[in-house]
Amino acid sequence: MAGRLSFTVGFLIVASVGLLHGACAATTYTVGDDLGWTVPPNSSYYEEWASQRTFQIGDSIFFNSTTGNDHHTATEVATREEYDNCTKNMGKIFDVNAGVQFPLDANATRYFLCSEGTHCVQGQKMIIQVGDGIGAPPSFAAPSLAAATAASALFFSTVVIFFLN
Ligand SMILES: *[C@@H]1O[C@H](CO)[C@@H](O)[C@H](O)[C@H]1NC(C)=O
Ligand SMILES: *[C@@H]1O[C@H](CO)[C@@H](O)[C@H](O)[C@H]1NC(C)=O
Ligand SMILES: *[C@@H]1O[C@H](CO)[C@@H](O)[C@H](O)[C@H]1NC(C)=O
Ligand SMILES: *[C@@H]1O[C@H](CO)[C@@H](O)[C@H](O)[C@H]1NC(C)=O
Ligand SMILES: [Cu+2]
């Protein structure tokens, strides 16, 4: 009887430790930690930062740029080639001076850069491998389409205003 009870209690403890561990597994990483998201001291800074961490589904990355007067963006581009090229005006562009968070919602390899001036060329860029890194981020297509729609809406309203004047 006593043996059975302690077995049950032991099982419950193991089960709740397992649950706690599961609950703690989702982590929000502040990109660059105390440095935040800015022009780094060397061009491999953020790639090193990311390679020292293990990202998994459920985690988030938070871009914070509060120091200095420089303006920064967190731009996600679709391919390694665009990343290597520091391609601008593609993908999702977020003004990060208020901070922006990206949920890592699927195993994928994701490419982020700052599209201000030469910041990307100076190393303000980062590759995030989520899990096994296989596959495209599912959140990529829809928001970039929405951004394209917004851009063309802006273009057409500009054209309309031009003709009205
Ligand atoms: C880049 O800077 C960081 C922080 O100062 C340093 O830890 C790292 O070794 C540097 N990497 C290179 C390649 O110089
Ligand atoms: C961004 O970083 C600064 C400096 O470390 C900190 O004071 C601020 O609270 C952070 N902002 C957010 C929204 O976390
Ligand atoms: C990257 O740059 C190379 C060389 O300038 C160019 O040929 C290529 O089309 C660019 N690719 C992208 C995706 O921007
Ligand atoms: C994501 O990758 C990890 C390996 O890092 C793997 O254990 C897991 O099953 C993968 N999840 C999905 C949904 O593919
Ligand atoms: Cu920047």
Tab-separated table of C-alpha atoms and ligand atoms in Angstrom:
chain	number	residue	atom	x	y	z
A	1	MET	CA	0.000	0.000	0.000
A	2	ALA	CA	2.669	2.456	1.105
A	3	GLY	CA	4.850	1.358	-1.797
A	4	ARG	CA	2.037	1.953	-4.248
A	5	LEU	CA	1.322	5.408	-2.793
A	6	SER	CA	4.939	6.493	-3.036
A	7	PHE	CA	5.067	5.156	-6.565
A	8	THR	CA	2.014	7.314	-7.428
A	9	VAL	CA	3.481	10.412	-5.706
A	10	GLY	CA	6.783	9.815	-7.443
A	11	PHE	CA	5.024	9.532	-10.783
A	12	LEU	CA	3.133	12.805	-10.174
A	13	ILE	CA	6.363	14.623	-9.300
A	14	VAL	CA	8.074	13.347	-12.438
A	15	ALA	CA	5.005	14.294	-14.517
A	16	SER	CA	4.811	17.857	-13.123
A	17	VAL	CA	8.551	18.421	-13.542
A	18	GLY	CA	8.050	17.355	-17.150
A	19	LEU	CA	5.198	19.836	-17.560
A	20	LEU	CA	7.221	22.653	-15.975
A	21	HIS	CA	10.103	21.874	-18.266
A	22	GLY	CA	7.724	22.029	-21.242
A	23	ALA	CA	6.327	25.371	-20.068
A	24	CYS	CA	9.820	26.849	-19.682
A	25	ALA	CA	10.906	25.714	-23.133
A	26	ALA	CA	9.392	28.721	-24.962
A	27	THR	CA	11.988	31.486	-24.762
A	28	THR	CA	11.940	35.071	-25.991
A	29	TYR	CA	15.444	36.015	-27.059
A	30	THR	CA	16.420	39.680	-27.206
A	31	VAL	CA	18.579	39.852	-30.310
A	32	GLY	CA	22.140	40.831	-29.362
A	33	ASP	CA	21.177	40.825	-25.655
A	34	ASP	CA	22.327	44.138	-24.098
A	35	LEU	CA	23.692	45.467	-27.389
A	36	GLY	CA	20.218	45.248	-28.939
A	37	TRP	CA	19.765	45.540	-32.706
A	38	THR	CA	22.237	48.077	-34.056
A	39	VAL	CA	25.402	48.316	-36.152
A	40	PRO	CA	27.574	45.705	-34.402
A	41	PRO	CA	31.305	45.949	-33.483
A	42	ASN	CA	32.173	43.425	-36.220
A	43	SER	CA	30.440	41.983	-39.253
A	44	SER	CA	29.910	38.472	-37.844
A	45	TYR	CA	28.547	39.630	-34.471
A	46	TYR	CA	24.876	38.641	-34.925
A	47	GLU	CA	25.665	35.446	-36.829
A	48	GLU	CA	27.861	34.408	-33.898
A	49	TRP	CA	25.159	35.436	-31.435
A	50	ALA	CA	22.581	33.296	-33.248
A	51	SER	CA	24.878	30.298	-33.765
A	52	GLN	CA	25.493	30.123	-29.995
A	53	ARG	CA	21.779	29.573	-29.370
A	54	THR	CA	19.293	26.841	-30.150
A	55	PHE	CA	15.956	28.067	-31.431
A	56	GLN	CA	12.875	25.910	-31.463
A	57	ILE	CA	9.210	26.202	-32.380
A	58	GLY	CA	7.422	28.373	-29.818
A	59	ASP	CA	10.409	30.639	-29.150
A	60	SER	CA	10.416	34.286	-30.223
A	61	ILE	CA	13.088	36.762	-31.167
A	62	PHE	CA	12.715	40.362	-30.075
A	63	PHE	CA	14.477	43.202	-31.914
A	64	ASN	CA	15.100	46.193	-29.672
A	65	SER	CA	16.797	49.390	-30.837
A	66	THR	CA	16.521	52.097	-28.246
A	67	THR	CA	20.049	53.435	-28.057
A	68	GLY	CA	21.341	56.312	-30.165
A	69	ASN	CA	19.548	58.293	-32.845
A	70	ASP	CA	20.039	55.809	-35.648
A	71	HIS	CA	16.991	54.331	-37.259
A	72	HIS	CA	16.882	50.572	-37.812
A	73	THR	CA	14.609	48.033	-39.413
A	74	ALA	CA	14.098	44.309	-38.990
A	75	THR	CA	13.644	43.145	-42.545
A	76	GLU	CA	13.058	39.497	-43.278
A	77	VAL	CA	14.184	38.378	-46.721
A	78	ALA	CA	13.218	35.105	-48.380
A	79	THR	CA	16.475	33.627	-49.577
A	80	ARG	CA	20.118	33.203	-48.678
A	81	GLU	CA	21.056	35.068	-51.860
A	82	GLU	CA	19.027	38.136	-50.839
A	83	TYR	CA	20.603	37.884	-47.396
A	84	ASP	CA	24.145	37.707	-48.787
A	85	ASN	CA	23.356	40.652	-51.092
A	86	CYS	CA	21.843	42.759	-48.295
A	87	THR	CA	18.835	43.163	-50.584
A	88	LYS	CA	16.646	46.118	-49.688
A	89	ASN	CA	12.951	46.809	-50.097
A	90	MET	CA	12.051	43.136	-50.094
A	91	GLY	CA	10.221	41.015	-47.575
A	92	LYS	CA	8.786	42.388	-44.374
A	93	ILE	CA	10.185	45.676	-43.159
A	94	PHE	CA	9.597	46.632	-39.556
A	95	ASP	CA	10.669	49.831	-37.883
A	96	VAL	CA	12.222	48.426	-34.731
A	97	ASN	CA	12.772	51.558	-32.710
A	98	ALA	CA	9.714	50.602	-30.709
A	99	GLY	CA	10.809	46.934	-30.674
A	100	VAL	CA	9.330	44.145	-32.748
A	101	GLN	CA	8.898	40.479	-31.953
A	102	PHE	CA	8.902	37.565	-34.375
A	103	PRO	CA	7.364	34.280	-33.242
A	104	LEU	CA	9.352	31.300	-34.497
A	105	ASP	CA	6.369	29.216	-35.469
A	106	ALA	CA	7.912	26.566	-37.715
A	107	ASN	CA	11.169	24.781	-38.370
A	108	ALA	CA	12.791	27.009	-40.964
A	109	THR	CA	15.904	28.996	-41.743
A	110	ARG	CA	15.106	32.696	-41.577
A	111	TYR	CA	17.108	35.682	-42.758
A	112	PHE	CA	16.915	39.079	-41.080
A	113	LEU	CA	18.709	42.305	-41.906
A	114	CYS	CA	18.541	46.047	-41.374
A	115	SER	CA	17.744	47.922	-44.563
A	116	GLU	CA	19.004	51.327	-43.377
A	117	GLY	CA	22.082	52.706	-45.169
A	118	THR	CA	25.055	50.337	-45.043
A	119	HIS	CA	24.068	48.743	-41.724
A	120	CYS	CA	23.563	45.285	-43.265
A	121	VAL	CA	26.934	45.364	-45.026
A	122	GLN	CA	28.493	46.289	-41.672
A	123	GLY	CA	26.990	43.150	-40.139
A	124	GLN	CA	23.507	44.097	-38.962
A	125	LYS	CA	22.164	40.830	-40.334
A	126	MET	CA	21.377	37.459	-38.843
A	127	ILE	CA	20.459	33.901	-39.772
A	128	ILE	CA	18.084	32.086	-37.431
A	129	GLN	CA	17.789	28.329	-37.750
A	130	VAL	CA	14.638	27.059	-36.054
A	131	GLY	CA	14.793	23.360	-35.195
A	132	ASP	CA	16.239	21.374	-38.074
A	133	GLY	CA	15.996	24.510	-40.239
A	134	ILE	CA	14.199	22.683	-43.034
A	135	GLY	CA	11.415	24.504	-44.831
A	136	ALA	CA	10.289	28.039	-45.492
A	137	PRO	CA	8.746	30.146	-42.736
A	138	PRO	CA	4.946	29.825	-43.142
A	139	SER	CA	4.413	33.385	-41.971
A	140	PHE	CA	6.557	34.769	-44.766
A	141	ALA	CA	4.283	34.714	-47.822
A	142	ALA	CA	1.106	36.275	-46.457
A	143	PRO	CA	2.508	39.369	-44.686
A	144	SER	CA	4.830	40.200	-47.590
A	145	LEU	CA	1.808	39.993	-49.916
A	146	ALA	CA	-0.082	42.293	-47.562
A	147	ALA	CA	2.859	44.696	-47.622
A	148	ALA	CA	2.912	44.587	-51.432
A	149	THR	CA	-0.829	45.339	-51.509
A	150	ALA	CA	-0.341	48.250	-49.134
A	151	ALA	CA	2.526	49.529	-51.288
A	152	SER	CA	0.451	49.370	-54.479
A	153	ALA	CA	-2.509	51.022	-52.700
A	154	LEU	CA	-0.146	53.830	-51.695
A	155	PHE	CA	1.143	54.031	-55.263
A	156	PHE	CA	-2.365	54.320	-56.718
A	157	SER	CA	-3.508	56.894	-54.164
A	158	THR	CA	-0.391	58.906	-54.991
A	159	VAL	CA	-1.250	58.674	-58.694
A	160	VAL	CA	-4.845	59.754	-57.982
A	161	ILE	CA	-3.673	62.713	-55.892
A	162	PHE	CA	-1.286	63.653	-58.712
A	163	PHE	CA	-4.105	63.733	-61.271
A	164	LEU	CA	-6.474	65.564	-58.944
A	165	ASN	CA	-3.984	68.408	-58.551
B	1	LIG	C1	32.959	40.197	-32.725
B	1	LIG	O1	32.746	40.926	-31.523
B	1	LIG	C2	32.400	40.123	-30.410
B	1	LIG	C3	32.121	41.065	-29.244
B	1	LIG	O2	33.118	42.025	-29.108
B	1	LIG	C4	33.526	39.139	-30.104
B	1	LIG	O3	33.139	38.309	-29.027
B	1	LIG	C5	33.790	38.285	-31.330
B	1	LIG	O4	34.869	37.428	-31.100
B	1	LIG	C6	34.077	39.161	-32.528
B	1	LIG	N1	34.195	38.312	-33.706
B	1	LIG	C7	35.164	38.503	-34.605
B	1	LIG	C8	35.163	37.555	-35.772
B	1	LIG	O5	36.006	39.388	-34.509
B	2	LIG	C1	15.268	47.902	-25.042
B	2	LIG	O1	16.577	47.962	-24.488
B	2	LIG	C2	16.747	49.036	-23.595
B	2	LIG	C3	18.218	49.089	-23.217
B	2	LIG	O2	18.698	47.839	-22.843
B	2	LIG	C4	15.830	48.830	-22.403
B	2	LIG	O3	15.980	49.897	-21.486
B	2	LIG	C5	14.387	48.812	-22.909
B	2	LIG	O4	13.519	48.532	-21.840
B	2	LIG	C6	14.219	47.749	-23.977
B	2	LIG	N1	12.889	47.910	-24.577
B	2	LIG	C7	11.973	46.948	-24.538
B	2	LIG	C8	10.644	47.283	-25.169
B	2	LIG	O5	12.185	45.869	-24.015
B	3	LIG	C1	22.769	39.303	-55.874
B	3	LIG	O1	23.853	40.038	-56.405
B	3	LIG	C2	24.376	39.476	-57.610
B	3	LIG	C3	25.614	40.266	-57.979
B	3	LIG	O2	25.380	41.648	-57.934
B	3	LIG	C4	23.287	39.544	-58.677
B	3	LIG	O3	23.749	38.969	-59.857
B	3	LIG	C5	22.076	38.772	-58.182
B	3	LIG	O4	21.006	38.907	-59.132
B	3	LIG	C6	21.608	39.288	-56.852
B	3	LIG	N1	20.546	38.442	-56.373
B	3	LIG	C7	19.517	38.909	-55.660
B	3	LIG	C8	18.485	37.905	-55.244
B	3	LIG	O5	19.394	40.089	-55.345
B	4	LIG	C1	11.848	20.517	-35.787
B	4	LIG	O1	13.215	20.167	-35.699
B	4	LIG	C2	13.549	19.378	-34.584
B	4	LIG	C3	15.033	19.082	-34.622
B	4	LIG	O2	15.749	20.247	-34.284
B	4	LIG	C4	12.764	18.070	-34.578
B	4	LIG	O3	13.019	17.353	-33.369
B	4	LIG	C5	11.279	18.357	-34.663
B	4	LIG	O4	10.566	17.143	-34.799
B	4	LIG	C6	10.976	19.256	-35.856
B	4	LIG	N1	9.557	19.614	-35.837
B	4	LIG	C7	8.808	19.628	-36.936
B	4	LIG	C8	7.382	20.025	-36.738
B	4	LIG	O5	9.258	19.350	-38.031
B	5	CU	CU	20.319	49.510	-38.815
